[in-house]
mmCIF file of C-alpha atoms in Angstrom:
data_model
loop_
_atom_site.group_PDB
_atom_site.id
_atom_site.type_symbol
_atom_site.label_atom_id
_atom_site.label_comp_id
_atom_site.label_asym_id
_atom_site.label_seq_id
_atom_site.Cartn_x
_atom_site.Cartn_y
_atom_site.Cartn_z
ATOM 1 C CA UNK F 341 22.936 -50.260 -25.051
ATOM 2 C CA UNK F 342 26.371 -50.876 -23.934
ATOM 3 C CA UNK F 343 26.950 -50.785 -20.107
ATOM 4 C CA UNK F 344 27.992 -47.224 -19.590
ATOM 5 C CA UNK F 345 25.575 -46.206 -21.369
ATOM 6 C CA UNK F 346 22.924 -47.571 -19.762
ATOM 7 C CA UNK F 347 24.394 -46.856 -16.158
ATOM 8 C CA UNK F 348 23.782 -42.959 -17.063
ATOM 9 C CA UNK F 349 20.454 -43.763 -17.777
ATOM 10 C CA UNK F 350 19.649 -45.309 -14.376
ATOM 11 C CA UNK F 351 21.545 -42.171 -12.524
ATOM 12 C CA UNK F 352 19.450 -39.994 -14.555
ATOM 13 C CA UNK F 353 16.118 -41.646 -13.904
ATOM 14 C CA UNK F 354 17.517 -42.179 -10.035
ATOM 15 C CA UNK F 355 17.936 -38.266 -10.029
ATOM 16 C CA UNK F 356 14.450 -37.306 -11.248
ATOM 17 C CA UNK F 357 12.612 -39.568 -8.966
ATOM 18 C CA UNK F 358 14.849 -37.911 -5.867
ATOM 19 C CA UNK F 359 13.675 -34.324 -7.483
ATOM 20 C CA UNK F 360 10.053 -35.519 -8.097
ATOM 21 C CA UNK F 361 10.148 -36.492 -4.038
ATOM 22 C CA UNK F 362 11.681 -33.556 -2.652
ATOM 23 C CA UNK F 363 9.893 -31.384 -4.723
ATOM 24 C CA UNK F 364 7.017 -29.207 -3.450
ATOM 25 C CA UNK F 365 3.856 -30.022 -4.376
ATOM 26 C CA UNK F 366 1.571 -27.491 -5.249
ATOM 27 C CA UNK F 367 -1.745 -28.960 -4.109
ATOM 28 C CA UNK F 368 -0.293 -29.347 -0.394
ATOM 29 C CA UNK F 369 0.151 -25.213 -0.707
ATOM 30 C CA UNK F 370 -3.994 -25.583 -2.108
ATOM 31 C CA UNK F 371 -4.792 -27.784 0.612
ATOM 32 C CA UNK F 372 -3.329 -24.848 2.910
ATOM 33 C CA UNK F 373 -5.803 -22.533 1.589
ATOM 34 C CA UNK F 374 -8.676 -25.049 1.479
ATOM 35 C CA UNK F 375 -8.561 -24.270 5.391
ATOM 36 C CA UNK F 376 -8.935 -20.525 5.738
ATOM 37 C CA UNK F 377 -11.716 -21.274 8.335
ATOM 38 C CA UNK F 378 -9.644 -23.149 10.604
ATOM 39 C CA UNK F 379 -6.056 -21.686 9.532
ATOM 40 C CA UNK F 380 -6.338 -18.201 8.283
ATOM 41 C CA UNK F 381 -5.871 -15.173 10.486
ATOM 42 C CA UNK F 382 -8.911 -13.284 9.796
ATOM 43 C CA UNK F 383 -11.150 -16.193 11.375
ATOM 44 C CA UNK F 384 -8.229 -17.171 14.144
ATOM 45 C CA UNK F 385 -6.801 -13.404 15.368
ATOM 46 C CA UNK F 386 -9.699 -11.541 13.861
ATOM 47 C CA UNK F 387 -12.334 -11.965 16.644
ATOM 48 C CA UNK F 388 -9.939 -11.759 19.319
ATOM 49 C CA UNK F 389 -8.701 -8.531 18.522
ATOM 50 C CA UNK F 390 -11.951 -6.664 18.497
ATOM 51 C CA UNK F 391 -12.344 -7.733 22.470
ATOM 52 C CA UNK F 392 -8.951 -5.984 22.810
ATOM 53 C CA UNK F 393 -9.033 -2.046 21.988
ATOM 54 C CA UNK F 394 -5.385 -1.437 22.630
ATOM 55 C CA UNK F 395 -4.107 -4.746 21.063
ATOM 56 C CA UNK F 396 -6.098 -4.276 18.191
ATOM 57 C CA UNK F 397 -4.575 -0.796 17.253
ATOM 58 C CA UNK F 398 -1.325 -1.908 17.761
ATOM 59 C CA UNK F 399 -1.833 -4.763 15.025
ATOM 60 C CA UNK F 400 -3.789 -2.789 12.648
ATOM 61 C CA UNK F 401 -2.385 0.531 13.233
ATOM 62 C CA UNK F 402 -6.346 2.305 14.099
ATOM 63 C CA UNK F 403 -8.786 1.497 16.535
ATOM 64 C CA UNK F 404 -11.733 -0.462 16.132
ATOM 65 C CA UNK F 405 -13.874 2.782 15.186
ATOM 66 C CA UNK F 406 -11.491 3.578 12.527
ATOM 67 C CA UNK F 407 -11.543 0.374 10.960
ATOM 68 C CA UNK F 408 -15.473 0.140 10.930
ATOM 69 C CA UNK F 409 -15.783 3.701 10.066
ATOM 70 C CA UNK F 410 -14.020 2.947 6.948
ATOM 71 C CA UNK F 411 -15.155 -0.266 6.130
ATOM 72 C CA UNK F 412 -19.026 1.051 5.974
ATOM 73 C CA UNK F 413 -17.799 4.193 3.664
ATOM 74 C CA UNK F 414 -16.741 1.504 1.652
ATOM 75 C CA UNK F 415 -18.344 -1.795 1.664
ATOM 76 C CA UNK F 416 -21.022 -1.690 -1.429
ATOM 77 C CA UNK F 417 -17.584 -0.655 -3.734
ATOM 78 C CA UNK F 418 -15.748 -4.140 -1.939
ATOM 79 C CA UNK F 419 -18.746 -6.552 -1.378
ATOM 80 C CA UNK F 420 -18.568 -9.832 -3.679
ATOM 81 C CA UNK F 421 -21.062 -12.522 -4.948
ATOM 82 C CA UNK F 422 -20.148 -15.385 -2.674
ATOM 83 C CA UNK F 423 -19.171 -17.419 -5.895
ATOM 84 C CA UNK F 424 -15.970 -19.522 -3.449
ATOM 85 C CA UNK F 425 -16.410 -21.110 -0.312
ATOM 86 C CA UNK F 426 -15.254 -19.706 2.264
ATOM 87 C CA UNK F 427 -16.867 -16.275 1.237
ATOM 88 C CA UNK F 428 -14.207 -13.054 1.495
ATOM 89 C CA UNK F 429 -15.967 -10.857 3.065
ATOM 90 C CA UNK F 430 -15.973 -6.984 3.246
ATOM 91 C CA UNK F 431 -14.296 -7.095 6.540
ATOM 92 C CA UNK F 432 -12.169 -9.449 5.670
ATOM 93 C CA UNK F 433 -10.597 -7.884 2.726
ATOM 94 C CA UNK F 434 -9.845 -4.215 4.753
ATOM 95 C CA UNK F 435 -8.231 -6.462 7.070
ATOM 96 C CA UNK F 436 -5.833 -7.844 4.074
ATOM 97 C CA UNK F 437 -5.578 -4.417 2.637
ATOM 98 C CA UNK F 438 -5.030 -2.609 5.993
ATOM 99 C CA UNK F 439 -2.151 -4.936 7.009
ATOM 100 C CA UNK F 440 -0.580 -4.850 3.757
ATOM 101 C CA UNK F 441 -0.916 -0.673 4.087
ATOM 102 C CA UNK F 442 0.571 -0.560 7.665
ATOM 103 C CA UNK F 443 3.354 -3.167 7.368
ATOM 104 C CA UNK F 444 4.715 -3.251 4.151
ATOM 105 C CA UNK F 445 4.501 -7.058 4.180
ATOM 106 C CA UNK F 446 4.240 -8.854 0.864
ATOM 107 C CA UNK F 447 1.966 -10.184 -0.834
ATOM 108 C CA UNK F 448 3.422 -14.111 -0.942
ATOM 109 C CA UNK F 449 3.254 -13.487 3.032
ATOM 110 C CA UNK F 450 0.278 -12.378 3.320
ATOM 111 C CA UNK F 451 -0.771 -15.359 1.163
ATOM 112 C CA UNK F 452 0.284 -17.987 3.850
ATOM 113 C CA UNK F 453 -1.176 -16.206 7.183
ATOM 114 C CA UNK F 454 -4.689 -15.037 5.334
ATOM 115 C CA UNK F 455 -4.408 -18.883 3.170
ATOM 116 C CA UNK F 456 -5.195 -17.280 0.335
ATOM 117 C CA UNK F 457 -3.421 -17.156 -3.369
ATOM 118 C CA UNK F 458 -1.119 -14.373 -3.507
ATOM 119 C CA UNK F 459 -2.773 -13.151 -6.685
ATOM 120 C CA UNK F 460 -6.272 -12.918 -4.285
ATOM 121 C CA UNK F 461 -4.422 -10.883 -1.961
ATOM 122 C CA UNK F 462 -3.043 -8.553 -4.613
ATOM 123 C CA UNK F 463 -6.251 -8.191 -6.313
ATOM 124 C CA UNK F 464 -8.228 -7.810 -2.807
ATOM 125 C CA UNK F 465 -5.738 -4.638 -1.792
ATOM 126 C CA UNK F 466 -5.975 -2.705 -5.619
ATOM 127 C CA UNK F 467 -9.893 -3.001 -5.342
ATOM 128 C CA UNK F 468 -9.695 -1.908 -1.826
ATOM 129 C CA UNK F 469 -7.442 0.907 -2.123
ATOM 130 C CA UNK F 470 -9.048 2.357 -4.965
ATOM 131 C CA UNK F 471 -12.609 2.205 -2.962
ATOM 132 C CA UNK F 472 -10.981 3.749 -0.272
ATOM 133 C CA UNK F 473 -9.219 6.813 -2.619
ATOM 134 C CA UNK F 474 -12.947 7.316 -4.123
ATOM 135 C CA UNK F 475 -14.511 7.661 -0.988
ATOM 136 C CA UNK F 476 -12.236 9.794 0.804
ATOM 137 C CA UNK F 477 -10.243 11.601 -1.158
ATOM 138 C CA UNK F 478 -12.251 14.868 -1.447
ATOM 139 C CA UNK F 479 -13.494 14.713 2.217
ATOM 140 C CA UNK F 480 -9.928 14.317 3.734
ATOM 141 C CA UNK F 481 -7.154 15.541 0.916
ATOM 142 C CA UNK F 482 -9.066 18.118 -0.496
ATOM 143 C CA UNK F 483 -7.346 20.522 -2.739
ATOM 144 C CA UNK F 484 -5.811 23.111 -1.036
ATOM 145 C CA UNK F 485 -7.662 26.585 -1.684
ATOM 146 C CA UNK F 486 -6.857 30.655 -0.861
ATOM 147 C CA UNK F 487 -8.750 30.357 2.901
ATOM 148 C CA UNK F 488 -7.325 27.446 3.581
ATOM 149 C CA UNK F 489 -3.787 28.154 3.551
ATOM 150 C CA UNK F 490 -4.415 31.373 4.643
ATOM 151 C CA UNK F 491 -5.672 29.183 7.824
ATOM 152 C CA UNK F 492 -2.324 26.723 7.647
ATOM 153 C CA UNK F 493 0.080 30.043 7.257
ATOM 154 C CA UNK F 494 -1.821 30.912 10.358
ATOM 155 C CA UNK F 495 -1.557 27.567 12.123
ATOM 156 C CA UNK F 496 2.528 27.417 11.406
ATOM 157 C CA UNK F 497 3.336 30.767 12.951
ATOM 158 C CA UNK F 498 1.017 30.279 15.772
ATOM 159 C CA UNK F 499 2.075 26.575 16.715
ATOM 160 C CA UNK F 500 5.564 26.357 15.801
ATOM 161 C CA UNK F 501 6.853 30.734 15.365
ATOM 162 C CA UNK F 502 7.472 29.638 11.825
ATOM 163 C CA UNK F 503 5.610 32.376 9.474
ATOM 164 C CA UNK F 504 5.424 32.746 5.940
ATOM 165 C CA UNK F 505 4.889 28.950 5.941
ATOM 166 C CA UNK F 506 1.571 26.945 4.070
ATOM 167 C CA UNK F 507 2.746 23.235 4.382
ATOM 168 C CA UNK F 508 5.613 21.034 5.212
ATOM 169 C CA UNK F 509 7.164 19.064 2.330
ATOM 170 C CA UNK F 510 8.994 15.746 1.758
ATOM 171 C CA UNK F 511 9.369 12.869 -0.791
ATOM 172 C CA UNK F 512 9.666 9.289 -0.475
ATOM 173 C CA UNK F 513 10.823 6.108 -2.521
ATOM 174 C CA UNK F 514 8.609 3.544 -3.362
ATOM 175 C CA UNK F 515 10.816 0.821 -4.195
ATOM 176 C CA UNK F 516 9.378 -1.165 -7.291
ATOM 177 C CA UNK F 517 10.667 -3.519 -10.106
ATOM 178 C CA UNK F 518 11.542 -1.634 -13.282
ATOM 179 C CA UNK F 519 9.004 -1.902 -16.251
ATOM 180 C CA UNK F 520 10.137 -3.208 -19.122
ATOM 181 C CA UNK F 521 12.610 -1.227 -21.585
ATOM 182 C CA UNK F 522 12.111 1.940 -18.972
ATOM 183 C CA UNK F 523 15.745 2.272 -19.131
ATOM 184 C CA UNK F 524 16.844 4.026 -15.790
ATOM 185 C CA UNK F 525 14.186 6.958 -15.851
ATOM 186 C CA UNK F 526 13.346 4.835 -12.401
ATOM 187 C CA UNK F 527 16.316 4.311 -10.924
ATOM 188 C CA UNK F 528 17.116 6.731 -7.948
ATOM 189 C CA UNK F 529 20.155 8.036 -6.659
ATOM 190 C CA UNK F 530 19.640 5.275 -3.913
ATOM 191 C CA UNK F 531 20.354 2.937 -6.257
ATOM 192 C CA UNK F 532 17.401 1.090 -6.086
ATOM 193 C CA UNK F 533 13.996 1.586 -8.613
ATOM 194 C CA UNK F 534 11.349 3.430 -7.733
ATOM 195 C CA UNK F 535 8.193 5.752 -7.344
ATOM 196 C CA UNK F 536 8.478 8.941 -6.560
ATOM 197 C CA UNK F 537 5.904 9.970 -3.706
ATOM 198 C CA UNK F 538 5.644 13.577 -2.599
ATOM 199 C CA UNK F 539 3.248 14.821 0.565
ATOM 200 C CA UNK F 540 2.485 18.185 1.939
ATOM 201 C CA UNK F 541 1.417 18.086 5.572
ATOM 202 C CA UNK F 542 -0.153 21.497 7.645
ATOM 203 C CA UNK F 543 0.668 22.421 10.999
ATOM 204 C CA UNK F 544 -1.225 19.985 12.837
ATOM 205 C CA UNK F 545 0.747 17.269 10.678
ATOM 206 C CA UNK F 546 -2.320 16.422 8.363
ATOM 207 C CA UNK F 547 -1.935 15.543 4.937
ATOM 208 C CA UNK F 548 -3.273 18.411 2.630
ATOM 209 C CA UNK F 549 -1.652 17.356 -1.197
ATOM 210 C CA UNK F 550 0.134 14.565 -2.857
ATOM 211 C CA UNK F 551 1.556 13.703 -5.989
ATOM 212 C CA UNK F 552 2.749 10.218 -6.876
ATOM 213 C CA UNK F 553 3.839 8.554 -10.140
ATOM 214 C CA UNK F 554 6.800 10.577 -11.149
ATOM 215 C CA UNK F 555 9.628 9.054 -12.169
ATOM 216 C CA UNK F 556 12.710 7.635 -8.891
ATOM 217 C CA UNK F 557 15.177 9.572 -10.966
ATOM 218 C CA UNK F 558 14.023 12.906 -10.196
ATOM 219 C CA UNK F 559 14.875 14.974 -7.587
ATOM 220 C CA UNK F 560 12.638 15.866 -4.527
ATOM 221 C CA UNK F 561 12.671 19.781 -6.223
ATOM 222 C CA UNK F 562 11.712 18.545 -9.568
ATOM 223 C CA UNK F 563 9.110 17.091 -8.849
ATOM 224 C CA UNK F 564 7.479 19.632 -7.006
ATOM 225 C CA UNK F 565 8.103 22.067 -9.858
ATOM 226 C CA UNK F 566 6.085 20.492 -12.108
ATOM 227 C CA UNK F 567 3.187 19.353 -9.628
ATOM 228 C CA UNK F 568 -0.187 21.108 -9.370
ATOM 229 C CA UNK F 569 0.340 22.167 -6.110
ATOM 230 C CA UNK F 570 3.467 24.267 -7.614
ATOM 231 C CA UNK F 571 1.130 25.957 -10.324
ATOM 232 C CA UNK F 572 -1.670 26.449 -7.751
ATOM 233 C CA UNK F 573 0.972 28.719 -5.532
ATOM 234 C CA UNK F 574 2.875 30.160 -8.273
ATOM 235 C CA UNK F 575 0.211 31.562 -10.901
ATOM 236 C CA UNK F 576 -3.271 31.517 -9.322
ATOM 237 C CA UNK F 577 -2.645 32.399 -5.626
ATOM 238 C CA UNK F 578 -1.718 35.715 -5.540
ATOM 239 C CA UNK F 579 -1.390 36.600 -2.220
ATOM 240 C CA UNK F 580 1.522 34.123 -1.222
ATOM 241 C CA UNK F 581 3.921 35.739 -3.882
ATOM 242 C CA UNK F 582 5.114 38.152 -1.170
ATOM 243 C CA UNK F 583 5.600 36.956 1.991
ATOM 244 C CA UNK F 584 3.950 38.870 5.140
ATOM 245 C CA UNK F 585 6.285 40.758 7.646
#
């Protein structure tokens, strides 16, 4: 090996041991989540909170009789074998899921102040969210029927003089990263991709319908002319095809 020759080799083995040392290591990150018991914010904020009734709805968006409310509705869908130690428990993951709901914050985040693997998180707010959808769908988004907005029309003209009305309407992005060889059926005219979320709210501001999954291409009006809210008014509710005086 002549001398240049082996001078490159020596830079290039002096450069990997540099990278190898400045590199992260992934069991320091492991280590981090070894110590949910001393570290994580369910066991270090958790118990705090629930001696503070204002504090604790301003960090997780409902009071403390909310939270439980939900969490028994729920908790034989969410409950675990204790098969890693320290045990997720019930509470714990509505906590995750409930932060995650009210803040927007990602999962990697999430990962660091609850020391748990991001995957955990993500799996710990599907299950969640799909256990809370099951149990509460029907009781508090029912489908809307003839009496009830009947009662809504009512509500509107009563509350706010605005007659001839059976819901408030509005759609919302839910930015997202494009699936694979979807072409631009998601991308919006915000120039961003996304899910299209639509919500009818009555009088008193409470969700009675929504429809989400359609496409971020489409507009706010085509989407609600293809939703089953739109057929429900249109072709089985005859009485709201003419307007009252």
């Amino acid at each position: 090996m002549d001398s240049d020759s082996e001078s490159d080799a020596l830079l290039d083995t002096n450069l990997f041991l540099r990278y190898m040392a400045l590199k992260p290591q992934r069991k320091e990150v492991k280590d981090i989540w070894k110590n949910r018991e001393q570290n994580g914010e369910y066991y270090v904020l958790f118990r705090k909170l629930l001696e503070l009734e204002e504090t604790f709805f301003e960090y997780m968006r409902m009071s403390k009789r909310t939270f439980y409310f939900i969490l028994r509705k729920i908790q034989p869908l969410i409950t675990k074998l204790p098969t890693r130690t320290p045990y997720i428990s019930p509470e714990e993951r509505l906590m995750v899921t409930i932060r995650f709901l009210s803040t927007g914050i990602t999962f990697k985040s999430l990962s660091f102040t609850f020391c748990m693997a991001h995957n955990t998180i993500a799996g710990i707010v599907y299950e969640t969210c799909e256990a809370i959808w099951s149990k509460f769908n029907e009781q508090f988004i029912p489908f809307p029927t003839t009496s009830a907005f009947v009662r809504i029309e009512n509500e509107f003209s009563e509350r706010w003089n605005f007659p001839n009305c059976i819901g408030a309407i509005d759609g919302k992005h839910v930015r997202m990263k494009a699936p694979a060889k979807s072409g631009t059926k998601y991308f919006n005219y915000k120039k961003y991709f996304s899910l299209h979320l639509q919500a009818v709210a009555d009088a008193k501001c409470k969700f009675i319908a929504i429809d989400v999954g359609e496409y971020g291409s489409r507009s706010d009006s085509g989407v609600f002319n293809t939703s089953t809210l739109f057929d429900l008014i249109s072709f089985r509710i005859k009485s709201f095809r003419n307007p009252s005086s």
